[in-house]
Short mmCIF file of C-alpha atoms and ligand atoms in Angstrom, two decimals:
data_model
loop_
_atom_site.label_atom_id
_atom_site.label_comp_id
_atom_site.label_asym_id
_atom_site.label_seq_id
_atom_site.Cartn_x
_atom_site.Cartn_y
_atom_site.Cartn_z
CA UNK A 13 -36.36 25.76 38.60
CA UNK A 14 -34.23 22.60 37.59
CA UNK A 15 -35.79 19.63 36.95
CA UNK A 16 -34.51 15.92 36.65
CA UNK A 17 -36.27 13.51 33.81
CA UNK A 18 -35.24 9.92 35.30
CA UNK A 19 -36.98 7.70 32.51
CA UNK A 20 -36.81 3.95 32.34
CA UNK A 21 -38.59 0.34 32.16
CA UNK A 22 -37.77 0.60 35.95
CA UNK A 23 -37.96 -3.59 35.71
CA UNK A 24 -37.57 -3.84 38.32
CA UNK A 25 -36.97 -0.43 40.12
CA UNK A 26 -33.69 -1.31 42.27
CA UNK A 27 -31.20 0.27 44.66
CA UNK A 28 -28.79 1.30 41.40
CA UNK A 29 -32.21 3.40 40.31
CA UNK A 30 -32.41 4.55 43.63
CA UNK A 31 -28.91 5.63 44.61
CA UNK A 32 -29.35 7.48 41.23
CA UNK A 33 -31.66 9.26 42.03
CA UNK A 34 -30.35 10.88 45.00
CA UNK A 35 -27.33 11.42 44.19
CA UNK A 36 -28.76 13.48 40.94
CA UNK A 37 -30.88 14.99 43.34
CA UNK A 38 -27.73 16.55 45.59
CA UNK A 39 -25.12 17.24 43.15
CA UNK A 40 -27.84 18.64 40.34
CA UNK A 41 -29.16 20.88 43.36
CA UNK A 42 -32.97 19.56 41.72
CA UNK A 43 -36.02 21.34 42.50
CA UNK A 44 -38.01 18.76 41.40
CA UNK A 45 -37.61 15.03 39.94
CA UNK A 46 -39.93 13.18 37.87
CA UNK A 47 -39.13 9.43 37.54
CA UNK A 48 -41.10 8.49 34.37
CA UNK A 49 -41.60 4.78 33.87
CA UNK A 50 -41.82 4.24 30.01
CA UNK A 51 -44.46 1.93 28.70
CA UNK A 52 -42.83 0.31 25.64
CA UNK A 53 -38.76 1.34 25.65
CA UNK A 54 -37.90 2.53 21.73
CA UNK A 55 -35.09 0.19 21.81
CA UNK A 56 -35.94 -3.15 22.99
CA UNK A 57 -39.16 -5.19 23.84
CA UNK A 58 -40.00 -5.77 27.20
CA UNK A 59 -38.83 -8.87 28.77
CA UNK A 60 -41.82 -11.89 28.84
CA UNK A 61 -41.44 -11.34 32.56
CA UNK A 62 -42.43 -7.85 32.40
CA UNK A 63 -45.35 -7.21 35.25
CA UNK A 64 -48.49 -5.50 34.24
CA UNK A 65 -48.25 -1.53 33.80
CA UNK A 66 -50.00 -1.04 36.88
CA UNK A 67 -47.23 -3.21 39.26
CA UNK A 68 -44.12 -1.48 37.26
CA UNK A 69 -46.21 1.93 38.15
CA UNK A 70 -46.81 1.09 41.63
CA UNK A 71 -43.36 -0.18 42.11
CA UNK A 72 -41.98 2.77 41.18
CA UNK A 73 -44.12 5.02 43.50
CA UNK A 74 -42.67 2.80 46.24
CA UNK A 75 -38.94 4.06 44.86
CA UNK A 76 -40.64 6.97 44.83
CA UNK A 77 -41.49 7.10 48.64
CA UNK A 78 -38.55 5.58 49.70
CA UNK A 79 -36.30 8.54 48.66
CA UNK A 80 -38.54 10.40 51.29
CA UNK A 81 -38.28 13.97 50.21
CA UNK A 82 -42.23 13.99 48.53
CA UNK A 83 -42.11 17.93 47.84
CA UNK A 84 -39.20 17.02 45.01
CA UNK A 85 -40.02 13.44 44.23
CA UNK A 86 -42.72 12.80 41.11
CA UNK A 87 -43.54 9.40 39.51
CA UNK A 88 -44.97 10.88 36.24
CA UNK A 89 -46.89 8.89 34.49
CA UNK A 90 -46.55 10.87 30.79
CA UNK A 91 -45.16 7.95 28.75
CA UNK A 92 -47.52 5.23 30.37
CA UNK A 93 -50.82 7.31 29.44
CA UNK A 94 -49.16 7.84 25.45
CA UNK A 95 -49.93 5.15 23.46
CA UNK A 96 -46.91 4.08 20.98
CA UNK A 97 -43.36 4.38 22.02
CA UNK A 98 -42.08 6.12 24.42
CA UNK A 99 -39.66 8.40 22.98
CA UNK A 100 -37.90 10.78 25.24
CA UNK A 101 -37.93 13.67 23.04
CA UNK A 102 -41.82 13.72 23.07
CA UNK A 103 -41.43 13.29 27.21
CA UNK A 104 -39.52 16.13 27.04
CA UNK A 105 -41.91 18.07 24.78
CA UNK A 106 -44.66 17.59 27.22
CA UNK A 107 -42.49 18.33 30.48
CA UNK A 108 -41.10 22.01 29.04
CA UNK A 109 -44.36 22.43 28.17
CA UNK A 110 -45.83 21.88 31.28
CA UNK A 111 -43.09 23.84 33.10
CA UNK A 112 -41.86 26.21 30.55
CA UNK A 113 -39.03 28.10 31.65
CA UNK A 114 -37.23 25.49 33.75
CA UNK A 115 -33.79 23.65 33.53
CA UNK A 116 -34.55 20.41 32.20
CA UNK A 117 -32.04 17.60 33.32
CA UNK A 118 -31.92 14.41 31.67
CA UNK A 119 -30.71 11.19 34.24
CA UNK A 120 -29.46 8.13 32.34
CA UNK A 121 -26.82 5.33 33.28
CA UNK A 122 -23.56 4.52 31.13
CA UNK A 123 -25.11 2.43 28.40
CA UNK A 124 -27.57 4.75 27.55
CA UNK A 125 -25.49 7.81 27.08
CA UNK A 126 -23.41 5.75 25.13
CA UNK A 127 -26.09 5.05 22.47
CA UNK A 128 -27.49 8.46 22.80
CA UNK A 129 -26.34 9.38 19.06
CA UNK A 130 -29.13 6.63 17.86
CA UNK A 131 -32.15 7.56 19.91
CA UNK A 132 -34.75 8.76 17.90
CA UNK A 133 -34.27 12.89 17.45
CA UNK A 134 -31.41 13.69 19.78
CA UNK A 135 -31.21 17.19 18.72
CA UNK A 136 -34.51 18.21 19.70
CA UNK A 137 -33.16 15.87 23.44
CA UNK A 138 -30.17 17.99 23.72
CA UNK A 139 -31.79 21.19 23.24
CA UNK A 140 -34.56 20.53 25.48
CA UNK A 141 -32.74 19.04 28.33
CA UNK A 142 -28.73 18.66 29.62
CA UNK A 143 -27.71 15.20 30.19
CA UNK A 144 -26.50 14.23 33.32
CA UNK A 145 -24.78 10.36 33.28
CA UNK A 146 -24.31 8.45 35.71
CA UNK A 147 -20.51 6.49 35.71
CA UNK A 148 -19.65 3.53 38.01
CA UNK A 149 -16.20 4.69 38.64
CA UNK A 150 -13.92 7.21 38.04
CA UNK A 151 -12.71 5.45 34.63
CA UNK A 152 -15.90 5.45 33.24
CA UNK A 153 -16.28 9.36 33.59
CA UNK A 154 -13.52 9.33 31.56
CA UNK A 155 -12.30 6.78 29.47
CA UNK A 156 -15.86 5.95 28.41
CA UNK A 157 -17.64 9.48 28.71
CA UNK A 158 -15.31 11.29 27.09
CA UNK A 159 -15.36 10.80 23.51
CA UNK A 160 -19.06 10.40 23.80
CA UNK A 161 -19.18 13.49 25.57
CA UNK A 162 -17.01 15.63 23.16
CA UNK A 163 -18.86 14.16 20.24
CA UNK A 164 -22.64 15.26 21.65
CA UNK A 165 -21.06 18.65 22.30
CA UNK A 166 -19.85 19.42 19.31
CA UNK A 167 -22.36 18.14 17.23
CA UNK A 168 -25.53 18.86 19.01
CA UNK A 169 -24.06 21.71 21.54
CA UNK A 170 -25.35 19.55 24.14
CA UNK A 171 -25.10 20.09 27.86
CA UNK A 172 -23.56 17.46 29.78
CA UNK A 173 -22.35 16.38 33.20
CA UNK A 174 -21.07 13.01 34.40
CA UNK A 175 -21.41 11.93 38.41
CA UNK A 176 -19.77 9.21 39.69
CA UNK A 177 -21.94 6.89 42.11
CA UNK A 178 -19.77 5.37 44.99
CA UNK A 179 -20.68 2.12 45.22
CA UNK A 180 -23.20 2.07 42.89
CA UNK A 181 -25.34 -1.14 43.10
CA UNK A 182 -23.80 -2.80 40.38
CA UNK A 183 -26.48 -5.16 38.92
CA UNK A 184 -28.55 -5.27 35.25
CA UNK A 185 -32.44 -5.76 35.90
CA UNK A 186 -31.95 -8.66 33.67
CA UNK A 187 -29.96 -10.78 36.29
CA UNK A 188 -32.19 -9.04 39.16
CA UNK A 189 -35.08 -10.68 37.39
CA UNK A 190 -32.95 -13.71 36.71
CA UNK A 191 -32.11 -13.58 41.06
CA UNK A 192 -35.60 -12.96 42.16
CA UNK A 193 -37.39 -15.98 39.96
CA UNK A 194 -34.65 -18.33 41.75
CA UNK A 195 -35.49 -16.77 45.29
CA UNK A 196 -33.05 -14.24 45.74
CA UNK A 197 -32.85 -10.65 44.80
CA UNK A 198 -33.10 -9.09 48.11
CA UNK A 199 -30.36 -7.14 48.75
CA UNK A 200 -30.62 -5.19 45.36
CA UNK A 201 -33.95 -4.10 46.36
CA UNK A 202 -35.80 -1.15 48.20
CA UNK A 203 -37.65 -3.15 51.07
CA UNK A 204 -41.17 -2.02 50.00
CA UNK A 205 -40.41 -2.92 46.25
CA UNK A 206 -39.26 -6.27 47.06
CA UNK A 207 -42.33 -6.25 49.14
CA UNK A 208 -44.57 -5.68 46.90
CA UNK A 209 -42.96 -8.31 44.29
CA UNK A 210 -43.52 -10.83 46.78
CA UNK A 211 -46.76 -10.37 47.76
CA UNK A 212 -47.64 -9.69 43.64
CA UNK A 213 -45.64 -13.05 43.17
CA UNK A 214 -44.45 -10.84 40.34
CA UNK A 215 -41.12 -12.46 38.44
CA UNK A 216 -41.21 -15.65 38.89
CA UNK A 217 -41.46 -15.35 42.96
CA UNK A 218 -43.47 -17.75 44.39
CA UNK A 219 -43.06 -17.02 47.84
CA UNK A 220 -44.90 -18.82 50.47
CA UNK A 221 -46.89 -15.76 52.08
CA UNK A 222 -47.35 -17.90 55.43
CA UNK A 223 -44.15 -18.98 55.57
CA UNK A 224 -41.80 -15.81 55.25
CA UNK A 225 -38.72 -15.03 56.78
CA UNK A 226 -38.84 -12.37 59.07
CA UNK A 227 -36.51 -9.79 56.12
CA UNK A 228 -39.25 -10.83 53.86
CA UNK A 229 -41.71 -10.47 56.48
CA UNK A 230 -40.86 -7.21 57.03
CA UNK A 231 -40.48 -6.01 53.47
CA UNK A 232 -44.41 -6.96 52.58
CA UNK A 233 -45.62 -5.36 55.55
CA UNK A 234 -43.30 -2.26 54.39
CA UNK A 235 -44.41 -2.29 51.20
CA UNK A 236 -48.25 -1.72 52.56
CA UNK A 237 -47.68 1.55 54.10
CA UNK A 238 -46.20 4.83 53.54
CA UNK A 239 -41.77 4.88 53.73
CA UNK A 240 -42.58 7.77 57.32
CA UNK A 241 -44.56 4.98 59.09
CA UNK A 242 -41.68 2.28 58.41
CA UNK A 243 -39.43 3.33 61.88
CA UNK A 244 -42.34 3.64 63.92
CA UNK A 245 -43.04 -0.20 62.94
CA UNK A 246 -39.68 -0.91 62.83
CA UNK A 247 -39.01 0.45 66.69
CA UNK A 248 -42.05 -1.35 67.34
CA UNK A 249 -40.82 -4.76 66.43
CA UNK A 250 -37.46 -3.89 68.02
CA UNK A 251 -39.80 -2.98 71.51
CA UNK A 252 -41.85 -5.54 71.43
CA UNK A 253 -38.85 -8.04 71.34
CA UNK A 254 -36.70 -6.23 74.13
CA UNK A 255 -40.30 -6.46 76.48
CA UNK A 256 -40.85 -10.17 75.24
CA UNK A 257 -37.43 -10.80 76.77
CA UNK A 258 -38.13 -8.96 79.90
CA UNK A 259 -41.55 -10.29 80.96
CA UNK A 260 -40.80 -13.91 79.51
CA UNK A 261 -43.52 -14.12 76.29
CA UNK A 262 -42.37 -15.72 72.88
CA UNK A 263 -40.52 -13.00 71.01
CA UNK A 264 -40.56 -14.48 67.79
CA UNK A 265 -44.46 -13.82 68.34
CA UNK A 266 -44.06 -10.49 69.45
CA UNK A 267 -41.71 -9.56 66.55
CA UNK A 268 -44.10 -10.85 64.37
CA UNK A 269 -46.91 -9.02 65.71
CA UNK A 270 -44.51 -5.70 65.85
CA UNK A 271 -43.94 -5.98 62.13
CA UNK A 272 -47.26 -6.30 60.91
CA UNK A 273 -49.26 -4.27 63.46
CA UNK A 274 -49.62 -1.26 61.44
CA UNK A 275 -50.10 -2.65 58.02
CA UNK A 276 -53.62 -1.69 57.05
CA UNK A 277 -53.27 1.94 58.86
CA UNK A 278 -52.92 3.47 54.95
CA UNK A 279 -56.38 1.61 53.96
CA UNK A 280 -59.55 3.84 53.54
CA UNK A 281 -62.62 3.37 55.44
CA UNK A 282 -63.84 1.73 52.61
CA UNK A 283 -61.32 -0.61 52.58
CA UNK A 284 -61.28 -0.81 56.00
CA UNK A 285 -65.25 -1.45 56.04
CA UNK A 286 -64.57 -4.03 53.16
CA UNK A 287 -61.92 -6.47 55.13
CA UNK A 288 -64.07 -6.46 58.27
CA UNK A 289 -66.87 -7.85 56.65
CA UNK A 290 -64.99 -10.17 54.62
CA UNK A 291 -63.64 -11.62 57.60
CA UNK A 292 -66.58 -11.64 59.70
CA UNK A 293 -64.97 -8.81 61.89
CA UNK A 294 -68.27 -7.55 64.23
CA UNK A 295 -68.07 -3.68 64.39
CA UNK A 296 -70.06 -1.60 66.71
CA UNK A 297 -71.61 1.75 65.79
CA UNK A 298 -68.34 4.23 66.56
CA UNK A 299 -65.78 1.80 65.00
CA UNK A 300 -68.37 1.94 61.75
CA UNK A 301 -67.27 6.12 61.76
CA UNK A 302 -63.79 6.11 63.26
CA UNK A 303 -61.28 4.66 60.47
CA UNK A 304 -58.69 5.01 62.91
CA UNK A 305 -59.56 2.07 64.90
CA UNK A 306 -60.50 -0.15 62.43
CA UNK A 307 -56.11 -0.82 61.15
CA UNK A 308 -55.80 -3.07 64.33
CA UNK A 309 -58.48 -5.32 63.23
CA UNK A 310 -58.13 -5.04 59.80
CA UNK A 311 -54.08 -5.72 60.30
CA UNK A 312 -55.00 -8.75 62.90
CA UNK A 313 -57.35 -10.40 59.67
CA UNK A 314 -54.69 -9.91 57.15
CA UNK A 315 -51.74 -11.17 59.43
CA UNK A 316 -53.90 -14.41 59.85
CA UNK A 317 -55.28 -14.73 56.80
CA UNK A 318 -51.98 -13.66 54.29
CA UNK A 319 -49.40 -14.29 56.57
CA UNK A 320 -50.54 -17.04 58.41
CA UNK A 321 -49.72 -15.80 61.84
CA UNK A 322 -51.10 -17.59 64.89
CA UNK A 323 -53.90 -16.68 66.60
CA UNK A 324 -51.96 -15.34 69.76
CA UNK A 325 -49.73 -12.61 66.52
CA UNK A 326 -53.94 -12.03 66.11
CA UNK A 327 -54.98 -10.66 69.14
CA UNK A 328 -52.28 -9.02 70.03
CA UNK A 329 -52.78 -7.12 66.66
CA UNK A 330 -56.49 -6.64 67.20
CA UNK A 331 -56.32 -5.05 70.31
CA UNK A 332 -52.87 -2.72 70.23
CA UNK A 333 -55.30 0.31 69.59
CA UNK A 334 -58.21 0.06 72.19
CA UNK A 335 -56.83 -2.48 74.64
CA UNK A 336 -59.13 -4.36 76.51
CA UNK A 337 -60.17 -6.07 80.03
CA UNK A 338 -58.28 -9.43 80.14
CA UNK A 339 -55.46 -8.74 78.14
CA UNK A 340 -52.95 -11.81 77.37
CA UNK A 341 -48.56 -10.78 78.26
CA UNK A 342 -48.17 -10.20 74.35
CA UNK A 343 -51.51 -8.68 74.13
CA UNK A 344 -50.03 -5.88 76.54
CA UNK A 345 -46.19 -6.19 75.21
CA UNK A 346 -47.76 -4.86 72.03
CA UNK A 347 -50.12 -2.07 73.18
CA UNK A 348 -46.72 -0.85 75.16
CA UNK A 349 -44.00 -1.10 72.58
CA UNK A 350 -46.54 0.35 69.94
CA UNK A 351 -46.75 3.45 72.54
CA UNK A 352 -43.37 4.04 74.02
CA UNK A 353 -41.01 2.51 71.17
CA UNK A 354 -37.38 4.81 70.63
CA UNK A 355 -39.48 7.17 67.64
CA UNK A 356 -42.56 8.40 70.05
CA UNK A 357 -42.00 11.61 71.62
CA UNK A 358 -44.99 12.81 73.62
CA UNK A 359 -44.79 14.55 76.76
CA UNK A 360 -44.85 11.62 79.76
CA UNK A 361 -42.98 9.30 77.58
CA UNK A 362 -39.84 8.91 79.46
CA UNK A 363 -41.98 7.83 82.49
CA UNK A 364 -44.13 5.54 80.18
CA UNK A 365 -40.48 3.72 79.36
CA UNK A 366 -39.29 3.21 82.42
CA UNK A 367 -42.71 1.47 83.50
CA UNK A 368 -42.69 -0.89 81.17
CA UNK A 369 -39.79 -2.48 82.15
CA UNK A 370 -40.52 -2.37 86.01
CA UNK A 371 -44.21 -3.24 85.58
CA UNK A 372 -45.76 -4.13 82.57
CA UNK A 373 -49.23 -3.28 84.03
CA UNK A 374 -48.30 0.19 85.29
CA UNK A 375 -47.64 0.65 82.40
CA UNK A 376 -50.01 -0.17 80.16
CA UNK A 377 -52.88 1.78 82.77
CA UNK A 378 -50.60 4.74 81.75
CA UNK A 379 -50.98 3.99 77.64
CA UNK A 380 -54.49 4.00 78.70
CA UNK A 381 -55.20 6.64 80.50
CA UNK A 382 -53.41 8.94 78.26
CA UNK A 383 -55.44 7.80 75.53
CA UNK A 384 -58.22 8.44 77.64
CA UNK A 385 -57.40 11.95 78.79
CA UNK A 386 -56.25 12.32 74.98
CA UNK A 387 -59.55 12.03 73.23
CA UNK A 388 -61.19 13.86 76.13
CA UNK A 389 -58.67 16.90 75.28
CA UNK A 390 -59.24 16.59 71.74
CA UNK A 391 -63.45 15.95 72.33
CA UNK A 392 -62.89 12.40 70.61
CA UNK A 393 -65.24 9.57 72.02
CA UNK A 394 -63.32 7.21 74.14
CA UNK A 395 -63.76 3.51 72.93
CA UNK A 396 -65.41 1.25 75.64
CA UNK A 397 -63.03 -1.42 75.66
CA UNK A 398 -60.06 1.39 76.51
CA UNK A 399 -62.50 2.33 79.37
CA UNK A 400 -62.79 -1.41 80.01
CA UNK A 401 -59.39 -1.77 80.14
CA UNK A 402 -59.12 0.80 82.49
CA UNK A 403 -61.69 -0.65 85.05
CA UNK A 404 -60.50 -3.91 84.25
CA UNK A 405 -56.58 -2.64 85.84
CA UNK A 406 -57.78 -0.72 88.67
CA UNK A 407 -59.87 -2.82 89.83
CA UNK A 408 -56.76 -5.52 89.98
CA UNK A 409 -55.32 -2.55 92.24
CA UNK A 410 -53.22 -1.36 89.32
CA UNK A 411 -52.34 2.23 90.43
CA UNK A 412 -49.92 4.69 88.78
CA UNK A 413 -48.31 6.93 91.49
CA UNK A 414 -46.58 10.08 90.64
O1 DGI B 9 -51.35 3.09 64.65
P1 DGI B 9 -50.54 3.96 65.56
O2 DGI B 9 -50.59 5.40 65.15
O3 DGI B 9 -49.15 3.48 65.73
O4 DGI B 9 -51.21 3.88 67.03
P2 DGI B 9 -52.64 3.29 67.42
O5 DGI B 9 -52.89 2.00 66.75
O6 DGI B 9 -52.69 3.31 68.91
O7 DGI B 9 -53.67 4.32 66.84
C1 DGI B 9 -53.77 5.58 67.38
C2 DGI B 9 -54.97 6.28 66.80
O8 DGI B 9 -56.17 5.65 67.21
C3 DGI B 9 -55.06 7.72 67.24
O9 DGI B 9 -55.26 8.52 66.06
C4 DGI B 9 -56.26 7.83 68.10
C5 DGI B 9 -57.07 6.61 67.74
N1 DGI B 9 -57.70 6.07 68.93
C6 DGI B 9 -57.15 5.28 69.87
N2 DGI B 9 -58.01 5.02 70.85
C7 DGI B 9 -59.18 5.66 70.55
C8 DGI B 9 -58.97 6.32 69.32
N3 DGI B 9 -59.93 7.06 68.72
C9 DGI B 9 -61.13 7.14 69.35
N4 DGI B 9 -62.08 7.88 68.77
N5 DGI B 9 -61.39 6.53 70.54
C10 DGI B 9 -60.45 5.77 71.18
O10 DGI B 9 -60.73 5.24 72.25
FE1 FE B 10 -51.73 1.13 65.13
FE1 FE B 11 -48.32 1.54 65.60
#
């Protein structure tokens, strides 16, 4: 088994860390990769700056996530859990001792390998682990690697490969810090991570949570779920626009509503339970048991109450699971696009599509009624405003024709 060490402050996590990563990933062939965010670096304090353990560990799970392979991808948390420095030779200790028998790989950029001579015990590094650093450009590999990498091979036998990352993201996390506490930053960062920065206020952001753009918009509402739900939201937002368009509703309101519609679907029941009740959300007795519709209304509280979306972005949010009698055009636009956008496949589909475009009620019957036969198939109790809903359409002479 070969596994990658990828150690760092991680301060913040950025797309340079990222693109790292997977390139290591492919051209190491790793089995596994631990990303280990260090609690106090041997070599230099942390920055004033510096978020609390806790964000730097939770940004880096995002990173994590966003590679999207989870059976190789670890955030270990070894060096944040040791108390002292974090010295990589004691990491390294700990992870062949956990996994004896495997091919350790150590990940490090240029400046790092270049000081690898000082770091505290690099013989016991090099015999534990090979080093595998990462150059900018071809020159670096060589003009810069080389002497550095003849001298650890000679003197400490040590293992090493360079890669070269195309277009690496060339920035330091000092200027990233330095771009995000003047309001930019963005494009060096994994949506979710600048996400979660924003909504953490964390570096000096002081973002106006009710008065985002719709990139940074998107990126907190990212940052609250898991990196597999981010297309379905995102081909939900894109949906909801093209069917704002089509049956005349505000599509900045039904982008809006796309984006944050699923936010809150990663929250426990707990959770769930908790937000209702702390905005005064009513439940009745089979939304108290089934988590699964309790995101919409959870999601419609927090896009109101963070975000400070209007009360039409509310609704629509509150009722994309059940749908109702009396629905609003947005109200409907959203139940629709959240069940037909480009990433759901589902047998009936097509047909659901094509509806929604020629009649928005057909077509929302048809979300209905599948949900209804749905939970019927799979002995689930059918929510009574989905039943409502249903009564509610046919009795307007809504009527889905084969
Ligand atoms: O959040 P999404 O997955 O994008 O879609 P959604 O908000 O429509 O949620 C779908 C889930 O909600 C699905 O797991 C089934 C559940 N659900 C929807 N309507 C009902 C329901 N569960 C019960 N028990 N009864 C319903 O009427
Ligand atoms: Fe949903
Ligand atoms: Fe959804």
């Amino acid at each position: 088994m070969k596994i990658g060490v990828y150690g760092g402050t991680f301060n913040p996590p950025h797309l340079g860390h990222l693109a790292a990563a997977r390139t290591a990933i492919e051209v190491l062939k790793l089995d596994k990769l631990l990303l280990v965010p260090a609690a106090v670096p041997p070599h230099k304090d942390l920055p004033q700056e510096t978020p609390a353990l806790e964000h730097r560990l939770a940004m880096v799970e995002k990173m994590a996530d966003g590679l999207q392979l989870p059976k190789v991808v670890e955030v270990s948390q070894l060096e944040l859990e040791r108390s002292g420095k974090s010295y990589t030779s004691d990491t390294l200790k700990a992870i062949h001792d956990q996994y004896p028998g495997a091919e350790l790989w150590l990940l490090m950029g240029t400046d790092m390998f270049l000081t690898l001579h000082q770091w505290h015990d690099p013989s016991e590094i090099l015999k534990l682990a090979g080093v595998c650093a990462f150059g900018r450009t071809e020159q670096d590999g060589e003009a810069l690697f080389a002497p550095q990498r003849e001298y650890l091979s000679r003197t400490y036998q040590a293992k090493i490969t360079t890669i070269t990352l195309p277009g690496l993201v060339d920035i330091s996390s000092t200027q990233l810090r330095k771009l995000l506490a003047q309001g930019g930053g963005e494009s060096y960062l994994h949506p979710s991570v600048y996400g979660y920065i924003l909504m953490n206020g964390l570096y000096g952001t002081h973002a106006d949570l009710k008065h985002l753009d719709i990139p940074q918009l998107r990126a907190c509402s990212y940052s609250m779920v898991k990196e597999k739900r981010v297309r379905h939201i995102r081909g939900t937002e894109e949906e909801a626009v093209r069917l704002a368009k089509r049956w005349g509703a505000d599509e900045t309101m039904a982008r809006r509503a796309g984006i944050l519609h699923d936010c809150t679907k990663y929250l426990e029941l707990e959770e769930q339970l908790a937000l209702c009740a702390q905005y005064g959300v009513e439940l009745d007795e089979l939304e108290q048991r089934a988590v699964k519709l309790l995101h919409s209304k959870t999601g419609a509280c927090i896009a109101r109450a963070v975000f400070g979306e209007p009360d039409e972005v509310y609704w629509a949010i509150f009722w994309h699971t059940t749908a109702k009698a009396d629905m609003t055009t947005l109200e409907k636009i959203l139940y629709v696009a959240d069940y037909m956008e480009p990433n759901r496949d589902f047998e009936g589909v097509e047909r659901l599509r094509e509806l929604a475009y020629q009649d928005l009620d057909k077509a929302l019957l048809l979300g209905v009624e599948t949900t209804i036969q749905e939970m019927k198939d799979r002995n689930l109790p059918i929510h009574n405003n989905t039943l409502q809903a249903q009564a509610w359409l046919r009795g307007q002479g809504v009527t889905i024709e084969d």
